[in-house]
Amino acid sequence: LFRSLILFNYNMGLTDALDGFYAAIVESECAYIRESSKDVSYSSIIYMDLIWSNRGCTVGRLAGILGIDKSAVSRKVDSMVRQGLIVKGSDGEDGRTRPLRLSDRWQEIYDRSDAPFRRAVATMEERMSEDELRTVCKAFRMMSEELRRGWE
């Protein structure tokens, strides 16, 4: 029973820490992007996040990730292209695949908004041992794998 209580408290602490970490990322990113442009909607931020983190992302890939009809995603992407938020590329082979990327302006904004995260990583690398860092990396890989598995 005592061991169960210790594990329960530890797991609740871990859950709270991860919830806080996620909230800090979302709040930081939204605040920075809103300061950069008041005209960007939250849905556009989500699309840009996905495009930024999935290099070579296409309309079809976005539709799959978001679980939204491809034509709806295509309309949103076209609107974002007109706003200057993103750019449709060309794959050079058959021209049908159009990888999306952030516009140069928004790529720069995203790179700057990533600074607090990079600073936090540098602090961890500075203050933690190699074994501790390996454990953190292992934990993040485990979390990523489970999150990608979805609602099985």
Coordinates of C-alpha atoms in Angstrom, one line a residue:
L1 CA 0.0 0.0 0.0
F2 CA 2.8 2.4 0.9
R3 CA 4.6 1.7 -2.4
S4 CA 1.3 2.2 -4.2
L5 CA 0.8 5.6 -2.5
I6 CA 4.4 6.7 -3.4
L7 CA 3.9 5.7 -7.1
F8 CA 0.5 7.4 -7.2
N9 CA 2.0 10.7 -5.9
Y10 CA 5.0 10.3 -8.2
N11 CA 2.7 9.7 -11.2
M12 CA 0.5 12.6 -10.3
G13 CA 3.5 14.8 -10.1
L14 CA 4.7 13.6 -13.5
T15 CA 1.3 14.2 -15.0
D16 CA 1.1 17.7 -13.5
A17 CA 4.6 18.5 -14.7
L18 CA 3.8 17.3 -18.3
D19 CA 0.5 19.2 -18.3
G20 CA 2.3 22.3 -17.1
F21 CA 5.0 21.8 -19.7
Y22 CA 2.5 21.5 -22.5
A23 CA 0.5 24.5 -21.3
A24 CA 3.7 26.6 -21.1
I25 CA 4.6 25.7 -24.7
V26 CA 1.1 26.6 -26.1
E27 CA 0.9 29.8 -24.1
S28 CA 4.4 31.0 -25.0
E29 CA 3.8 30.2 -28.7
C30 CA 0.4 31.9 -28.9
A31 CA 1.6 35.0 -27.0
Y32 CA 4.6 35.4 -29.3
I33 CA 2.7 34.8 -32.5
R34 CA -0.1 37.2 -31.4
E35 CA 2.5 39.9 -30.7
S36 CA 4.0 39.3 -34.2
S37 CA 0.6 39.6 -35.9
K38 CA -2.8 40.2 -34.4
D39 CA -4.5 38.9 -37.6
V40 CA -3.6 35.2 -37.2
S41 CA -6.3 32.8 -36.0
Y42 CA -5.7 30.0 -33.6
S43 CA -6.6 27.5 -36.4
S44 CA -4.0 29.1 -38.6
I45 CA -1.4 28.7 -35.8
I46 CA -2.3 25.0 -35.6
Y47 CA -1.8 24.6 -39.3
M48 CA 1.5 26.5 -39.2
D49 CA 2.7 24.4 -36.3
L50 CA 2.0 21.2 -38.2
I51 CA 3.6 22.5 -41.4
W52 CA 6.6 23.7 -39.4
S53 CA 7.1 20.4 -37.5
N54 CA 6.4 18.1 -40.5
R55 CA 8.8 19.2 -43.2
G56 CA 7.4 18.5 -46.7
C57 CA 3.9 18.4 -45.3
T58 CA 1.1 18.4 -48.0
V59 CA -2.6 19.2 -47.9
G60 CA -3.3 15.4 -47.8
R61 CA -1.0 14.9 -44.9
L62 CA -2.6 17.8 -43.0
A63 CA -6.1 16.4 -43.7
G64 CA -4.9 13.0 -42.3
I65 CA -3.4 14.5 -39.2
L66 CA -6.4 16.8 -38.5
G67 CA -9.0 14.2 -39.5
I68 CA -10.6 16.9 -41.7
D69 CA -11.9 16.6 -45.3
K70 CA -9.1 17.3 -47.8
S71 CA -11.2 19.9 -49.6
A72 CA -11.7 21.9 -46.4
V73 CA -8.0 21.8 -45.6
S74 CA -7.2 22.9 -49.2
R75 CA -9.5 25.9 -48.8
K76 CA -7.8 26.8 -45.5
V77 CA -4.4 26.4 -47.0
D78 CA -5.3 28.6 -50.0
S79 CA -6.5 31.3 -47.6
M80 CA -3.3 31.1 -45.7
V81 CA -1.2 31.3 -48.9
R82 CA -3.2 34.5 -49.8
Q83 CA -2.4 35.9 -46.3
G84 CA 1.3 35.3 -46.8
L85 CA 1.5 32.8 -43.9
I86 CA 2.6 29.8 -45.9
V87 CA 3.9 28.9 -49.4
K88 CA 3.0 26.0 -51.7
G89 CA 6.2 24.4 -53.1
S90 CA 6.8 22.1 -56.0
D91 CA 8.3 18.6 -55.8
G92 CA 9.8 18.9 -59.3
E93 CA 8.8 15.4 -60.4
D94 CA 5.1 15.3 -61.4
G95 CA 4.0 18.7 -60.0
R96 CA 1.0 17.2 -58.2
T97 CA 2.6 17.0 -54.8
R98 CA 2.9 20.5 -53.4
P99 CA 4.9 20.5 -50.1
L100 CA 3.9 23.3 -47.8
R101 CA 6.3 25.5 -45.9
L102 CA 6.0 28.6 -43.8
S103 CA 6.6 31.9 -45.7
D104 CA 10.1 33.4 -45.1
R105 CA 8.6 35.9 -42.7
W106 CA 6.8 33.3 -40.7
Q107 CA 9.7 30.9 -40.7
E108 CA 11.8 33.7 -39.1
I109 CA 9.0 34.3 -36.5
Y110 CA 8.8 30.6 -35.7
D111 CA 12.6 30.4 -35.3
R112 CA 12.5 33.3 -32.9
S113 CA 9.6 31.9 -31.0
D114 CA 11.5 28.7 -30.5
A115 CA 14.2 30.6 -28.5
P116 CA 12.8 29.9 -25.0
F117 CA 12.6 26.2 -25.8
R118 CA 16.2 26.1 -27.1
R119 CA 17.3 28.0 -24.0
A120 CA 15.5 25.5 -21.7
V121 CA 17.2 22.6 -23.6
A122 CA 20.6 24.3 -23.2
T123 CA 20.0 24.8 -19.5
M124 CA 19.1 21.1 -19.1
E125 CA 22.3 20.1 -21.0
E126 CA 24.3 22.3 -18.7
R127 CA 22.8 21.2 -15.4
M128 CA 22.1 17.5 -16.0
S129 CA 24.4 14.5 -16.3
E130 CA 24.6 12.5 -19.5
D131 CA 22.7 9.7 -17.7
E132 CA 19.9 12.0 -16.7
L133 CA 19.7 13.4 -20.2
R134 CA 19.5 9.9 -21.7
T135 CA 16.6 9.2 -19.2
V136 CA 14.8 12.4 -20.2
C137 CA 15.3 11.5 -23.9
K138 CA 14.0 8.0 -23.3
A139 CA 10.9 9.4 -21.5
F140 CA 10.1 11.8 -24.3
R141 CA 10.5 9.1 -26.9
M142 CA 8.1 6.9 -24.9
M143 CA 5.6 9.7 -24.7
S144 CA 5.9 10.5 -28.4
E145 CA 5.3 6.9 -29.4
E146 CA 2.2 6.6 -27.2
L147 CA 0.8 9.9 -28.3
R148 CA 1.3 8.8 -32.0
R149 CA -0.5 5.5 -31.3
G150 CA -3.6 7.5 -30.6
W151 CA -6.8 6.2 -29.0
E152 CA -6.3 2.5 -29.6

